[in-house]
């Protein structure tokens, strides 16, 4: 997945989860999360505060 595709998926996920005018689509949310989680972006996991 290109950086652009990755960014678009993150944007779509953000829109699905945070826009009150968009109906919840659990299957799409899980699908996007699975695709995003499958990408190795070379970043360290966030540490809990």
Coordinates of N, CA and C in Angstrom, one line a residue:
X1 N 0.9 -1.2 0.0 CA 0.0 0.0 0.0 C 0.9 1.2 0.0
X2 N 0.6 2.2 -0.8 CA 1.3 3.4 -0.9 C 1.0 4.3 0.3
X3 N 1.9 5.3 0.5 CA 1.6 6.2 1.6 C 0.3 6.9 1.3
X4 N 0.0 7.3 0.1 CA -1.3 7.9 -0.2 C -2.5 7.1 0.2
X5 N -2.4 5.8 -0.2 CA -3.5 4.9 0.1 C -3.7 4.7 1.6
X6 N -2.6 4.6 2.3 CA -2.6 4.5 3.8 C -3.2 5.7 4.4
X7 N -2.8 6.9 3.9 CA -3.4 8.1 4.4 C -4.9 8.2 4.1
X8 N -5.3 7.8 3.0 CA -6.7 7.8 2.6 C -7.5 6.9 3.5
X9 N -7.0 5.7 3.8 CA -7.7 4.8 4.7 C -7.8 5.4 6.1
X10 N -6.7 6.0 6.6 CA -6.8 6.6 7.9 C -7.8 7.7 7.9
X11 N -7.9 8.5 6.9 CA -8.9 9.6 6.8 C -10.3 9.1 6.7
X12 N -10.5 8.0 6.0 CA -11.8 7.4 5.9 C -12.2 6.8 7.3
X13 N -11.3 6.2 8.0 CA -11.6 5.6 9.3 C -11.9 6.8 10.3
X14 N -11.2 7.8 10.2 CA -11.4 9.0 11.1 C -12.8 9.5 10.8
X15 N -13.2 9.6 9.6 CA -14.5 10.2 9.2 C -15.6 9.2 9.7
X16 N -15.4 7.9 9.5 CA -16.4 7.0 10.0 C -16.6 7.0 11.5
X17 N -15.6 7.2 12.2 CA -15.6 7.2 13.7 C -16.0 8.5 14.3
X18 N -15.7 9.6 13.6 CA -15.9 10.9 14.3 C -16.9 11.9 13.7
X19 N -17.4 11.5 12.6 CA -18.4 12.4 12.0 C -19.8 12.0 12.4
X20 N -20.5 12.8 13.2 CA -21.8 12.4 13.7 C -22.9 12.2 12.7
X21 N -22.7 12.8 11.5 CA -23.6 12.7 10.4 C -23.5 11.4 9.5
X22 N -22.4 10.7 9.8 CA -22.1 9.4 9.1 C -22.6 8.2 9.9
X23 N -23.5 7.4 9.3 CA -24.0 6.2 10.1 C -22.8 5.3 10.4
X24 N -22.8 4.6 11.5 CA -21.8 3.7 11.9 C -21.8 2.5 10.9
X25 N -20.7 2.1 10.4 CA -20.5 1.0 9.5 C -19.5 0.0 10.1
X26 N -19.8 -0.8 11.1 CA -18.9 -1.6 11.8 C -18.0 -2.5 10.8
X27 N -18.6 -3.1 9.8 CA -17.8 -4.0 8.9 C -16.8 -3.2 8.2
X28 N -17.1 -2.0 7.8 CA -16.1 -1.1 7.1 C -15.0 -0.7 8.0
X29 N -15.4 -0.3 9.3 CA -14.4 0.1 10.3 C -13.4 -1.0 10.5
X30 N -13.9 -2.3 10.7 CA -13.0 -3.4 11.0 C -12.2 -3.7 9.8
X31 N -12.7 -3.6 8.6 CA -12.0 -3.8 7.4 C -10.8 -2.9 7.2
X32 N -11.1 -1.6 7.5 CA -10.0 -0.6 7.4 C -9.0 -0.8 8.5
X33 N -9.4 -1.2 9.7 CA -8.4 -1.4 10.8 C -7.5 -2.6 10.4
X34 N -8.1 -3.6 9.8 CA -7.3 -4.8 9.4 C -6.3 -4.4 8.4
X35 N -6.7 -3.6 7.4 CA -5.8 -3.2 6.4 C -4.6 -2.3 6.9
X36 N -5.0 -1.4 7.8 CA -4.0 -0.5 8.4 C -3.1 -1.3 9.3
X37 N -3.6 -2.2 10.1 CA -2.8 -3.0 11.0 C -1.8 -3.9 10.3
X38 N -2.2 -4.3 9.1 CA -1.3 -5.1 8.3 C -0.1 -4.4 7.7
X39 N -0.1 -3.1 7.8 CA 1.0 -2.3 7.2 C 2.1 -2.1 8.2
X40 N 3.3 -2.4 7.9 CA 4.5 -2.1 8.7 C 5.0 -0.8 8.3
X41 N 4.8 0.3 9.1 CA 5.2 1.6 8.8 C 6.5 2.0 9.5
X42 N 7.1 1.0 10.2 CA 8.4 1.3 10.8 C 8.3 2.2 12.0
X43 N 7.1 2.3 12.6 CA 7.0 3.2 13.7 C 6.9 2.4 15.0
X44 N 7.3 3.0 16.0 CA 7.2 2.3 17.3 C 5.7 2.4 17.9
X45 N 5.3 1.4 18.5 CA 3.9 1.5 19.1 C 3.9 2.6 20.2
X46 N 2.8 3.2 20.3 CA 2.6 4.3 21.3 C 2.7 3.7 22.7
X47 N 3.4 4.4 23.5 CA 3.5 4.0 24.9 C 2.4 4.6 25.7
X48 N 1.8 3.8 26.6 CA 0.7 4.4 27.4 C 1.2 5.5 28.4
X49 N 0.4 6.4 28.7 CA 0.8 7.5 29.6 C 0.4 7.2 31.0

